[in-house]
Coordinates of C-alpha atoms in Angstrom, one line a residue:
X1 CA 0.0 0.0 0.0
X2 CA 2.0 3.4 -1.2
X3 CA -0.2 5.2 1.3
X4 CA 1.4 3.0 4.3
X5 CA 4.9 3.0 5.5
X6 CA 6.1 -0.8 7.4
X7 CA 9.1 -0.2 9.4
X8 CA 10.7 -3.5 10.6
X9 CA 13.5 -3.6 13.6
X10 CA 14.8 -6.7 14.6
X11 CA 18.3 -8.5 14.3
X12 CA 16.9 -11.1 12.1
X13 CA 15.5 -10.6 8.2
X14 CA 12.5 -12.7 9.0
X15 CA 9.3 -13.1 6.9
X16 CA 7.6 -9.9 8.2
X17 CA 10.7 -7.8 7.7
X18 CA 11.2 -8.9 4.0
X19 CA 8.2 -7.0 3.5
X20 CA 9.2 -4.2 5.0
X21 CA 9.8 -0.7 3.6
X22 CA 12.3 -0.2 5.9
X23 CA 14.4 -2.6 7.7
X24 CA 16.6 -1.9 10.5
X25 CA 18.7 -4.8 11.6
X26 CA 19.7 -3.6 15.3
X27 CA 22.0 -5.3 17.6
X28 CA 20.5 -7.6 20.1
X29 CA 19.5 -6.3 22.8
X30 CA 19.9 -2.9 22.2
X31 CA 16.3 -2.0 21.4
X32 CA 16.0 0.6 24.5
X33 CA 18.6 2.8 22.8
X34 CA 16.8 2.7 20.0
X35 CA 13.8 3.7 21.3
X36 CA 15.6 6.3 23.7
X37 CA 17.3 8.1 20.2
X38 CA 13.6 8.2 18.9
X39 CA 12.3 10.0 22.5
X40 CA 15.0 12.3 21.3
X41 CA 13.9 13.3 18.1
X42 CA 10.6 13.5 18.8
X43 CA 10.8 16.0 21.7
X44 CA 14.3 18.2 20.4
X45 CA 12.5 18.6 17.4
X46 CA 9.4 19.7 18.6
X47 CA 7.5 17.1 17.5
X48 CA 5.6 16.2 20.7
X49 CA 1.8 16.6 20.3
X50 CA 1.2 19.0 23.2
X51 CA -2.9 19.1 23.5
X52 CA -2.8 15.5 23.1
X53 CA -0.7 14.8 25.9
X54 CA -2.7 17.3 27.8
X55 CA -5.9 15.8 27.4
X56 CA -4.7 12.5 28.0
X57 CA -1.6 12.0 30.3
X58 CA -0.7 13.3 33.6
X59 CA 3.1 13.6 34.4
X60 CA 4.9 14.6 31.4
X61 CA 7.0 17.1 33.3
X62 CA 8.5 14.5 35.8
X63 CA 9.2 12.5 32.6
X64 CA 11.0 15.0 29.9
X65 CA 14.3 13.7 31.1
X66 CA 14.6 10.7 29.5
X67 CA 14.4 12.2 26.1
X68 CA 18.0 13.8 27.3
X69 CA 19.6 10.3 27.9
X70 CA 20.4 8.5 24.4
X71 CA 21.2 10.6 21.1
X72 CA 20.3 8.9 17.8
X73 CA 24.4 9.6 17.3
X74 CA 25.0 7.9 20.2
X75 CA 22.5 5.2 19.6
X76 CA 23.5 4.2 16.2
X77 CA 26.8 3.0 17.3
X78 CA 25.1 1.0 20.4
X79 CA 22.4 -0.1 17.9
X80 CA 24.9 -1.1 15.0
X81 CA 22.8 1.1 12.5
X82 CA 22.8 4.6 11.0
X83 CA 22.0 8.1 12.5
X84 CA 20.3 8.8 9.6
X85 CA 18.5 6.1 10.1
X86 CA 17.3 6.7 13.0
X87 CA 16.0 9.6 12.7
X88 CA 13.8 9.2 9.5
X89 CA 12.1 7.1 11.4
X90 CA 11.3 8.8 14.7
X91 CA 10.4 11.6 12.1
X92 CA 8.5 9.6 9.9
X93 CA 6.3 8.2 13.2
X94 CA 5.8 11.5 14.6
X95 CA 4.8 13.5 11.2
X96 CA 2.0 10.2 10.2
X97 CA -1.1 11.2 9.9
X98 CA -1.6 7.8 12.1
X99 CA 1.1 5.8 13.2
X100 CA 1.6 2.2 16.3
X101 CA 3.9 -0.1 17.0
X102 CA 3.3 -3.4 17.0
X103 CA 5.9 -5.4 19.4
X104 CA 6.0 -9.2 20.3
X105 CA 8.5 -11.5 22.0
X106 CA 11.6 -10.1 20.7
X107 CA 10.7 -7.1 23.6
X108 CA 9.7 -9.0 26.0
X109 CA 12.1 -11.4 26.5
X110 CA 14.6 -9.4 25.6
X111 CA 17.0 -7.3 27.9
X112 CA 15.2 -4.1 29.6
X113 CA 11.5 -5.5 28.9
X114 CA 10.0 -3.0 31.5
X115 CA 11.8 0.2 29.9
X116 CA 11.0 -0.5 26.5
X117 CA 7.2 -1.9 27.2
X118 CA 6.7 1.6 29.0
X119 CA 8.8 3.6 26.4
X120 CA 6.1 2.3 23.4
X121 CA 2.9 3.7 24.6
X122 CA 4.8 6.8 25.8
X123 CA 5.6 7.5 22.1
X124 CA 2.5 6.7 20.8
X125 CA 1.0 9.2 23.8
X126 CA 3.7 11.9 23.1
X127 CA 2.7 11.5 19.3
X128 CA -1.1 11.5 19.5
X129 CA -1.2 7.7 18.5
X130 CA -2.5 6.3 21.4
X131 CA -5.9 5.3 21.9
X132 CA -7.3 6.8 18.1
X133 CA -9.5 4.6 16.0
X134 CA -6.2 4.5 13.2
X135 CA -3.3 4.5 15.4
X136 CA -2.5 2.4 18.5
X137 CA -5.6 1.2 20.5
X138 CA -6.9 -0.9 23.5
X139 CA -8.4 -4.4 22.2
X140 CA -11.2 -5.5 23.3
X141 CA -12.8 -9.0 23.0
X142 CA -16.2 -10.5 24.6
X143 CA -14.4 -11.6 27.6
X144 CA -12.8 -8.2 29.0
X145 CA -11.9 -4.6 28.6
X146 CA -8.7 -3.4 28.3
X147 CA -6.8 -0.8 29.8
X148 CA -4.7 0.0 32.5
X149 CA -5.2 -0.8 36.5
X150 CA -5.9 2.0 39.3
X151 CA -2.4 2.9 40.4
X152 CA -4.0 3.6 44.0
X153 CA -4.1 -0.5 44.4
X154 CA -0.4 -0.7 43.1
X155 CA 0.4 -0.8 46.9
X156 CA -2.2 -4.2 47.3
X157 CA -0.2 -6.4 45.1
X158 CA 1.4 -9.3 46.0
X159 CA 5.1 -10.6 45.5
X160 CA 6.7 -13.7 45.5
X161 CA 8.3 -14.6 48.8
X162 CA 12.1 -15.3 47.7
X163 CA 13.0 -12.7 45.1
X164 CA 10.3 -9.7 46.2
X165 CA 9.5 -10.1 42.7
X166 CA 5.3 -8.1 42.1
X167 CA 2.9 -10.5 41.0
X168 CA 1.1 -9.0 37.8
X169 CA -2.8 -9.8 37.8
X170 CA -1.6 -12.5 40.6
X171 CA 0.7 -14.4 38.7
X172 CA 4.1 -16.0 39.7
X173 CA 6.3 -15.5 37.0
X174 CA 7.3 -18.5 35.9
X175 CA 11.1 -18.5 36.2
X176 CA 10.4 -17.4 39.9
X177 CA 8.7 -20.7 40.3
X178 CA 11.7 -23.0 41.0
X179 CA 12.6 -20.9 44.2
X180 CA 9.3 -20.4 45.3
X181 CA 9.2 -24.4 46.0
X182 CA 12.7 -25.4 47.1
X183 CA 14.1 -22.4 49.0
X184 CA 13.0 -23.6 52.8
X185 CA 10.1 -21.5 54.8
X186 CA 6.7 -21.9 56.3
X187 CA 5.3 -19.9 53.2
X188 CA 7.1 -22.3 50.1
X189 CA 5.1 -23.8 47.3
X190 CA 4.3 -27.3 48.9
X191 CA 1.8 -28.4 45.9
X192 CA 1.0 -27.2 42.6
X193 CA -1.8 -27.8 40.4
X194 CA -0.6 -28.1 36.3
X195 CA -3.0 -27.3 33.3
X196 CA -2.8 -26.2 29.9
X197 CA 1.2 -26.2 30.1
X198 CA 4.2 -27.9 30.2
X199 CA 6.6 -25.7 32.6
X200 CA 9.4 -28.5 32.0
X201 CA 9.7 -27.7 28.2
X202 CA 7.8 -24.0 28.2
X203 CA 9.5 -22.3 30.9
X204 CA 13.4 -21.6 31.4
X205 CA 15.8 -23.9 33.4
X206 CA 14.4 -26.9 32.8
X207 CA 17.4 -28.9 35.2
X208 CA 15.9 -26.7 38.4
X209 CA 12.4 -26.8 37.6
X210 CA 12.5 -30.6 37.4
X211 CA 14.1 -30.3 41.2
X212 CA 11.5 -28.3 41.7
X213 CA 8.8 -30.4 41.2
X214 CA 10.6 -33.5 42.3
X215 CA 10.1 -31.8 45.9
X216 CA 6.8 -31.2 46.0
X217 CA 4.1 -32.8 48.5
X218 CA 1.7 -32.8 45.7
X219 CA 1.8 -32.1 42.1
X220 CA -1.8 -32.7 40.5
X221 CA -1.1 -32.8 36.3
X222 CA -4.4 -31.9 34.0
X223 CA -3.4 -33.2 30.5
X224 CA -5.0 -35.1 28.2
X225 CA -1.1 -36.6 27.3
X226 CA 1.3 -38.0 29.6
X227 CA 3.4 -35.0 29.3
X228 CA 6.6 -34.9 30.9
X229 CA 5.3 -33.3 34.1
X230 CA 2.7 -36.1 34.8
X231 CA 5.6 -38.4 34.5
X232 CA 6.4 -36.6 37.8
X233 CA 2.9 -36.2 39.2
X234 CA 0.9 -37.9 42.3
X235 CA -2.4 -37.9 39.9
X236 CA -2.9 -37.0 36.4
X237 CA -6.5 -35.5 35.6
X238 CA -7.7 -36.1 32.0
X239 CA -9.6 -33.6 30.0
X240 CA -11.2 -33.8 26.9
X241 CA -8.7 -33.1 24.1
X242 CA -9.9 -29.5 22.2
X243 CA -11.6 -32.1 19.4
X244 CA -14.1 -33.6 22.5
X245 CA -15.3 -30.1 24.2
X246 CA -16.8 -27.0 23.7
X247 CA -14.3 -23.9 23.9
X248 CA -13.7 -20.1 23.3
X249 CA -10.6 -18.0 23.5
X250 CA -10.2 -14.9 24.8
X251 CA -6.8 -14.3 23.2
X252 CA -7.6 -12.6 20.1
X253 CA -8.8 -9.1 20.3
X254 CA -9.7 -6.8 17.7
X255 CA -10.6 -3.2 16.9
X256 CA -13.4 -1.5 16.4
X257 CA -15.0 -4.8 15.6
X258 CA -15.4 -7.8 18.8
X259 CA -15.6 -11.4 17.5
X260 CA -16.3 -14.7 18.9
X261 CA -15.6 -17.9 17.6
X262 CA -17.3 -20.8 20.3
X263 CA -15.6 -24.1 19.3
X264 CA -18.1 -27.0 19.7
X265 CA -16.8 -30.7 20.0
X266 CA -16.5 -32.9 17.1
X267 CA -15.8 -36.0 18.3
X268 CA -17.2 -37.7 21.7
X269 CA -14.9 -37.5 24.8
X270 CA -14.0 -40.5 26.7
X271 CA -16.3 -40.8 29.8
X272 CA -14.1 -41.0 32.3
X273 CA -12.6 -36.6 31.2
X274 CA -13.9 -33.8 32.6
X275 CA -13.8 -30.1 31.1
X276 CA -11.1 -28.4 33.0
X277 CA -13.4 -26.3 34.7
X278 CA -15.9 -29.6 35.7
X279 CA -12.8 -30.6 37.6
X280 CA -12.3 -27.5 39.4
X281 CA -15.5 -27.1 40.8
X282 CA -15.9 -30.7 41.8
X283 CA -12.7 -30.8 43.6
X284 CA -14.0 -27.8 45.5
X285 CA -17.2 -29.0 46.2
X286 CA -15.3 -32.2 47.8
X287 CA -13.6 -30.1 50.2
X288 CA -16.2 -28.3 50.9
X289 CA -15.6 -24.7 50.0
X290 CA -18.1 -22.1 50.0
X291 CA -18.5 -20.9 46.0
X292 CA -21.8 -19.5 46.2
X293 CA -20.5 -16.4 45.6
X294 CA -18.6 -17.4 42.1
X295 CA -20.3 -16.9 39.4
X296 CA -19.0 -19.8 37.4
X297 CA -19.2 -22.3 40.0
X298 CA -22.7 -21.4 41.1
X299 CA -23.4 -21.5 37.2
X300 CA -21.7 -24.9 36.6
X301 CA -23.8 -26.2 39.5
X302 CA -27.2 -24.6 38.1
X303 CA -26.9 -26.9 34.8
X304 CA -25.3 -29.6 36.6
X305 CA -28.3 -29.6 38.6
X306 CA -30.6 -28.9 35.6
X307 CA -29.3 -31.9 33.6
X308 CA -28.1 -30.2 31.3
X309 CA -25.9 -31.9 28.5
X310 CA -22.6 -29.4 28.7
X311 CA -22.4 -27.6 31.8
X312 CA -19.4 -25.5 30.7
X313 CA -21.8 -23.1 28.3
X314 CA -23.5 -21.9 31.6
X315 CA -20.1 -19.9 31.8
X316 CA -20.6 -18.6 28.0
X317 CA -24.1 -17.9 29.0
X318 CA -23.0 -15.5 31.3
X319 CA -20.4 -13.9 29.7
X320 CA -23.3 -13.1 27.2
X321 CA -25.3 -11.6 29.4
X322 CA -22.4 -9.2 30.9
X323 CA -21.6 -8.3 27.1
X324 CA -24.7 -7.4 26.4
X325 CA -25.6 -5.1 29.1
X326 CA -22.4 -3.2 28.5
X327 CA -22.7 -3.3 24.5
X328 CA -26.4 -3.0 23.7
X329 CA -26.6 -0.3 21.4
X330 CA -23.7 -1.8 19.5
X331 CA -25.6 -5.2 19.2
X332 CA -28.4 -3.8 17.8
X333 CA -26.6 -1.1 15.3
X334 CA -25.1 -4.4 13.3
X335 CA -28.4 -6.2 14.1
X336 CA -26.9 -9.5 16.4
X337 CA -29.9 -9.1 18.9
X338 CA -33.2 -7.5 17.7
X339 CA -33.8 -5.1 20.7
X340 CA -37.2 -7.2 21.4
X341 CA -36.3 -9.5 23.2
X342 CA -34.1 -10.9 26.2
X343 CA -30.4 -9.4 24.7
X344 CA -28.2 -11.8 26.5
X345 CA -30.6 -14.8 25.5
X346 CA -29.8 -13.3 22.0
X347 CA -26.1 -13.2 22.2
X348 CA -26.0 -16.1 23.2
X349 CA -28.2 -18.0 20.3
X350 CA -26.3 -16.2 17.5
X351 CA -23.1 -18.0 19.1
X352 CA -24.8 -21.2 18.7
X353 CA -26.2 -20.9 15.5
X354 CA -22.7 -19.8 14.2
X355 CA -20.1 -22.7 14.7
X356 CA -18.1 -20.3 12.0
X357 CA -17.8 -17.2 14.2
X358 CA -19.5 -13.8 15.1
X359 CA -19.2 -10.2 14.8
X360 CA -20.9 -9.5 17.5
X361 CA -20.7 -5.4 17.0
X362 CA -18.4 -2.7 16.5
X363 CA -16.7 -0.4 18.9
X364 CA -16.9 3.2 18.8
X365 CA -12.9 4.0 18.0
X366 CA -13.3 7.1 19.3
X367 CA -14.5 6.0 22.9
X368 CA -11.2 4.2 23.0
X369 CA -9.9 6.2 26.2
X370 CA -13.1 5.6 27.9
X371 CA -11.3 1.6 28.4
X372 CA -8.7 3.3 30.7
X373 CA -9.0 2.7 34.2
X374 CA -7.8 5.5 36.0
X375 CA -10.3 7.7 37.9
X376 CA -9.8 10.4 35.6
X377 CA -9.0 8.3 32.2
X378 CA -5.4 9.9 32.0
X379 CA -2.5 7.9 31.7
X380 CA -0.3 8.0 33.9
X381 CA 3.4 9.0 32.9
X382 CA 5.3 9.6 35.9
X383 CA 5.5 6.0 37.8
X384 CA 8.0 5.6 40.6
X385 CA 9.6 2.4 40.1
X386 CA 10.2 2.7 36.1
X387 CA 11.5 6.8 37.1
X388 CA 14.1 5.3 39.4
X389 CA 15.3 2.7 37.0
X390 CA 15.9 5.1 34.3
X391 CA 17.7 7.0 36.6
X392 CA 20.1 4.5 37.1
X393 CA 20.5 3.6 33.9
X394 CA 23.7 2.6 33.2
X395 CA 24.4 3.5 29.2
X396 CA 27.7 1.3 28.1
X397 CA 30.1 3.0 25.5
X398 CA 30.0 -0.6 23.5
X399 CA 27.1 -3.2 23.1
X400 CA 29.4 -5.9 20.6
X401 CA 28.9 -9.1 22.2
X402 CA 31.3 -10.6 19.7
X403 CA 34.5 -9.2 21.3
X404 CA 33.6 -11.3 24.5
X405 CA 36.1 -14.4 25.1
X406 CA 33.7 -16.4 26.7
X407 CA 30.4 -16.3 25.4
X408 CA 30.9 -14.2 21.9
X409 CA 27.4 -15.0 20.5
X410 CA 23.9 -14.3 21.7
X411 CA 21.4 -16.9 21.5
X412 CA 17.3 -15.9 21.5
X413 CA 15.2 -18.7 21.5
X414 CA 11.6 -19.2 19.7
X415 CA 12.0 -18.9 16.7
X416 CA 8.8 -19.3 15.1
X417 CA 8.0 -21.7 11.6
X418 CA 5.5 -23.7 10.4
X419 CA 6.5 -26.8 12.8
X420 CA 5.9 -24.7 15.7
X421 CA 3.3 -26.5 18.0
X422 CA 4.7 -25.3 21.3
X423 CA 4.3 -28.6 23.7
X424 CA 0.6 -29.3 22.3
X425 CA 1.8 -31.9 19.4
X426 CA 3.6 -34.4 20.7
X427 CA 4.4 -37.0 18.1
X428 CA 7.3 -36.0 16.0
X429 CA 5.9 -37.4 13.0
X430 CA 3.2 -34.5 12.5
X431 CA 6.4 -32.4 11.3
X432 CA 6.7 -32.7 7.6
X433 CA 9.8 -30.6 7.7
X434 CA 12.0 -29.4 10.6
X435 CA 12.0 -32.8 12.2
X436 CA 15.0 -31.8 14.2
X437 CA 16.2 -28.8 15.7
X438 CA 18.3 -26.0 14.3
X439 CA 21.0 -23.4 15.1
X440 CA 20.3 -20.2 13.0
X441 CA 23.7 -18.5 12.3
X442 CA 25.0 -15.7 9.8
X443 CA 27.3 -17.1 7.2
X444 CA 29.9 -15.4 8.3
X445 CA 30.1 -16.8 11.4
X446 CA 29.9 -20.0 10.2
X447 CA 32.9 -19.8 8.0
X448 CA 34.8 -18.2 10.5
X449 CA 34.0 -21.3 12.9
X450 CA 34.6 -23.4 9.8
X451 CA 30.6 -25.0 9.8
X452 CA 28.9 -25.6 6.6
X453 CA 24.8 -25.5 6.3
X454 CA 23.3 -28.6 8.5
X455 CA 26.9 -29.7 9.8
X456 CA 26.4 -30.9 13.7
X457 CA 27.5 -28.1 16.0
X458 CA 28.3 -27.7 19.9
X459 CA 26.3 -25.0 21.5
X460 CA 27.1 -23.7 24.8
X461 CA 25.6 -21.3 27.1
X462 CA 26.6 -20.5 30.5
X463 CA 23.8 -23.1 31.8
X464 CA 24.0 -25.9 29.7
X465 CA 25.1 -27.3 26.2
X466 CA 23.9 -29.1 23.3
X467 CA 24.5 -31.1 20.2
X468 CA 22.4 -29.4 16.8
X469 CA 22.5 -28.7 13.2
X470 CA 23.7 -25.6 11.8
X471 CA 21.5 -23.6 9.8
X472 CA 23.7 -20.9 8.0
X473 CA 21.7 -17.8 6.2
X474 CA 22.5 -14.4 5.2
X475 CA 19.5 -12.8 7.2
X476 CA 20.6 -13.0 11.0
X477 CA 22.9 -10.3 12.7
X478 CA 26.1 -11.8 12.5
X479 CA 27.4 -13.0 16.0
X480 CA 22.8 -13.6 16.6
X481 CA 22.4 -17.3 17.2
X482 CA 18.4 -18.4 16.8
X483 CA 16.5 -21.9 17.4
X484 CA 13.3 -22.8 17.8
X485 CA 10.9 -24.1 20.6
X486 CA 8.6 -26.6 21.1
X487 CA 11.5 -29.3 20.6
X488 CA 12.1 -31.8 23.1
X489 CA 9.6 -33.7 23.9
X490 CA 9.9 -37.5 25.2
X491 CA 8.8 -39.9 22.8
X492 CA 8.6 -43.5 22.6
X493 CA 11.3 -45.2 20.3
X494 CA 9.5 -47.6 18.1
X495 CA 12.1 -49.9 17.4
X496 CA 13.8 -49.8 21.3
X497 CA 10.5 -49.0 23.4
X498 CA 12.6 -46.4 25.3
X499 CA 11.5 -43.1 25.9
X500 CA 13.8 -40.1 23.8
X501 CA 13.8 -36.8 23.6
X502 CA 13.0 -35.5 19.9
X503 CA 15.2 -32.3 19.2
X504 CA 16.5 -29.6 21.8
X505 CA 14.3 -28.6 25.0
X506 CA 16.1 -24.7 24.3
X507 CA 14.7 -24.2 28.4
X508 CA 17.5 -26.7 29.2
X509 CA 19.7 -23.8 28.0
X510 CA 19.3 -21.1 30.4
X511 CA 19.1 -20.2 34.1
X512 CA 15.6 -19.5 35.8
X513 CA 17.5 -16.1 37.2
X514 CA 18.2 -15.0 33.6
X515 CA 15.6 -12.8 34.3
X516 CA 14.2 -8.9 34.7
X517 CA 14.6 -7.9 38.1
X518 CA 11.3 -6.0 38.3
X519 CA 8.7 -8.4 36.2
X520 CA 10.4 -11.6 36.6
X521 CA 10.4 -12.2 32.3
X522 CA 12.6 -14.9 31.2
X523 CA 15.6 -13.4 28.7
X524 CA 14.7 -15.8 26.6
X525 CA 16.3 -13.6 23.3
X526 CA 19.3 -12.5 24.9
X527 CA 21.9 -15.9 26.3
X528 CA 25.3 -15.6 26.1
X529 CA 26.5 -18.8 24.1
X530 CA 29.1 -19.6 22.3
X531 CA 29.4 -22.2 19.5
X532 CA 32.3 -25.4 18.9
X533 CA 32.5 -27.0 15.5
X534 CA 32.4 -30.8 15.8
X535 CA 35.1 -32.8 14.7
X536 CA 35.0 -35.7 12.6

């Protein structure tokens, strides 16, 4: 489209990026001097949208100063790219009619997650891009708004008890997890329910999490598979596998229009499953909790009661209800309920009739702000903890990993193909390709280390080691190692009966306290590793 501009960062030439109009192939890690150097720009230039930050942030004074702390001059030779560069693009995002940035993985596993993931709405804010029915936006799906949280209740928030580490929305962070149950105290992790996840191939330091779970007093697995942590487990649950139940996602999330796709079974489960949820709420029922006063639960027990064939759509009946009362008007404008009758009854046939999907209504783009939650729907700029750190920032003169003795390469893993499945495929034989792992690496590096494309390598990180094929390209930054995930997994040899691992488990590869201080996020793009050709 000549009237759209794609701007691609990222150290690797991927499929996205060969699209791109303009690619920048930064250094790893170095993305918060990138986005620092645009700051820069934005503001010495005069480029900050002044009403707009007026009307909808508080705090922008306490804030000005980190526009002062990376130049695009100095950032260029952090980042490995050009001034120029740099600043074409910070201009180019400020001067759009509409501009957002989409980020993914690469930033949040990557070396200061918290600065950058603050620093990207701050430029769409300071630009006018946030929140605008073209630009960047809170999503919205059936299930939940979007937004921020009160900062008043910022004080209420749990953290975990070994590392101080704040829970977000409640949850641990997984590479947290390992301490939490063997580091000795009254308060420790003594049992741990698993479901819909395979922490000893998903989450990082797979040596220590094993430990981990090898100490429990009771480790309850939900899995339709004997995945590698109910090999460990005192009782394995089974569900239904997602052919054998009826389910809906909250994941995706669009803008202005809210779809819902309910997934109904195809095939008849096994009688002895229960839905996920089923199992929940019978186990607490058998110790006798109180739940009258969750929804689900009491829900769940109304159609258990009422006989009715799948329980779990009480929940989807209620969700139905809630959307409806909040979205009535917007129902009716693109006619899912007539206005007539019972709305939430309505919503709630339409998903039924339509195995395929609904759009269930459109959002009005400019009530977008009205999604913050903030008493006085600002956002807010100025937030201790992220201040401080910035403060203390630490800005090296160098970034080049490659003059390191040790560990002269840096590894990210997940790496996403078309023989990604994550831990949810478990035979190796659905890949048609890409039985095996790989080691991404620049061809330059591989001639220097002597490799040629799918020669057997030794990778080694400062945690662990492993035996894998090169892959040698021309599109990853030279001295950027990549593999990816979802490898691993124990299968049974046909031919010896014995149980092997198919491919590399990459969370075998680095530490659980390779990690952000603040959230707890694995660094899961930015190992130290070096790499040993094979002889022979």
């Amino acid at each position: 489209d000549e009237e759209r501009t794609l701007v691609v960062v990222d150290p690797r030439r991927h499929e996205t990026a060969k699209r791109a109009d303009t690619f920048l192939q930064i250094r790893p890690g170095t993305d918060l001097y990138f986005l620092l150097a645009m700051l820069n720009v934005i503001v010495s230039e005069g480029l900050v949208c002044e009403a707009f930050v007026a009307e909808h942030a508080q705090g922008w004074d306490e804030v000005k100063f980190l526009a002062d702390l990376v130049t695009p001059d100095r950032a260029a030779k952090l980042c490995d790219l050009s001034e120029e560069d740099i600043v074409a693009v910070a201009r180019r995002f400020a001067t759009a009619s509409s501009a957002s940035i989409k980020m993914d993985l690469g930033i949040y596993h990557n070396l200061h997650m918290v600065e950058n993931c603050y620093l990207v709405p701050l430029l769409h804010i300071l630009t006018g891009n946030m929140g605008t029915a073209h630009g960047a936006h809170f999503p919205v799906s059936m299930f939940s708004g979007a937004g921020v949280l009160d900062t008043a209740k910022e004080a209420e928030k749990p953290q975990t008890r070994v590392a101080g580490i704040p829970m977000i929305r409640g949850i641990v962070p997984p590479n947290a997890l390992p301490e939490e149950i063997l580091d000795a105290g009254d308060e420790r992790i003594r049992a741990l329910f698993v479901e819909a996840c395979n922490p000893l191939r998903s989450y990082a330091d797979t040596q220590e999490m094993t430990r981990a779970f090898e100490d429990l007093e009771l480790l309850v697995v939900i899995d339709p598979a004997m995945s590698e942590p109910a090999r460990l487990a005192h009782y394995v649950l089974p569900p239904p596998v997602g052919y054998e139940k009826w389910e809906a996602s909250e994941f995706p999330k669009g803008h202005p229009e809210i779809y819902m796709h309910l997934r109904r079974p195809v095939l008849e489960a096994p009688p002895e499953t229960r839905q996920e949820c089923l199992i929940f709420y019978e186990l607490a029922r058998e110790m006798g909790l109180d739940y009258s006063t969750n929804p689900i639960f009491a829900a769940l027990e109304s159609a258990i009661e009422a006989g009715e064939p799948a329980p779990v759509l009480s929940a989807i009946k209620g969700v139905s209800m809630l959307f409806a009362m909040n979205h009535s008007q917007a129902l009716r404008d693109v006619g899912t309920i007539s206005g007539q009758g019972n709305a939430g009854e309505e919503v709630y046939e339409k998903l039924l009739d339509h195995p395929e999907g609904v759009l269930l209504c459109k959002a009005d783009p400019d009530a977008n702000w009205e999604l913050v939650r903030t008493p006085d729907k600002k956002a807010v700029l100025a937030i201790p903890e992220l201040l401080e750190r910035f403060r203390e920032l630490e800005i090296p003169e160098d970034t080049d990993f490659r003059t390191r003795s040790d560990f002269p390469f840096i590894l990210q893993t997940g790496e996403r193909s078309d023989y990604n499945a994550n831990t949810i495929q478990r035979d190796p034989t659905w890949r048609k390709k890409e039985r095996e792992s790989y080691l991404r690496m620049h061809e330059e590096v591989a001639e220097k280390l002597g490799v040629s494309d799918g020669a057997t390598v030794h990778l080694i990180t400062e945690h662990g080691d492993a035996m894998v094929q090169a892959r040698v390209t021309d599109d990853i930054y030279p001295g950027n190692l990549s593999m990816p995930h979802g490898y691993g997994l124990l299968w049974e040899n046909e031919e010896t009966g014995e149980l092997e691992p198919h491919g590399v488990n990459v969370q075998a590869l680095v530490s659980a306290q390779h990690r952000d201080r603040l959230s707890g996020g694995p660094y899961h793009k930015y190992i130290p590793a070096r790499v040993e050709k094979v002889k022979g």
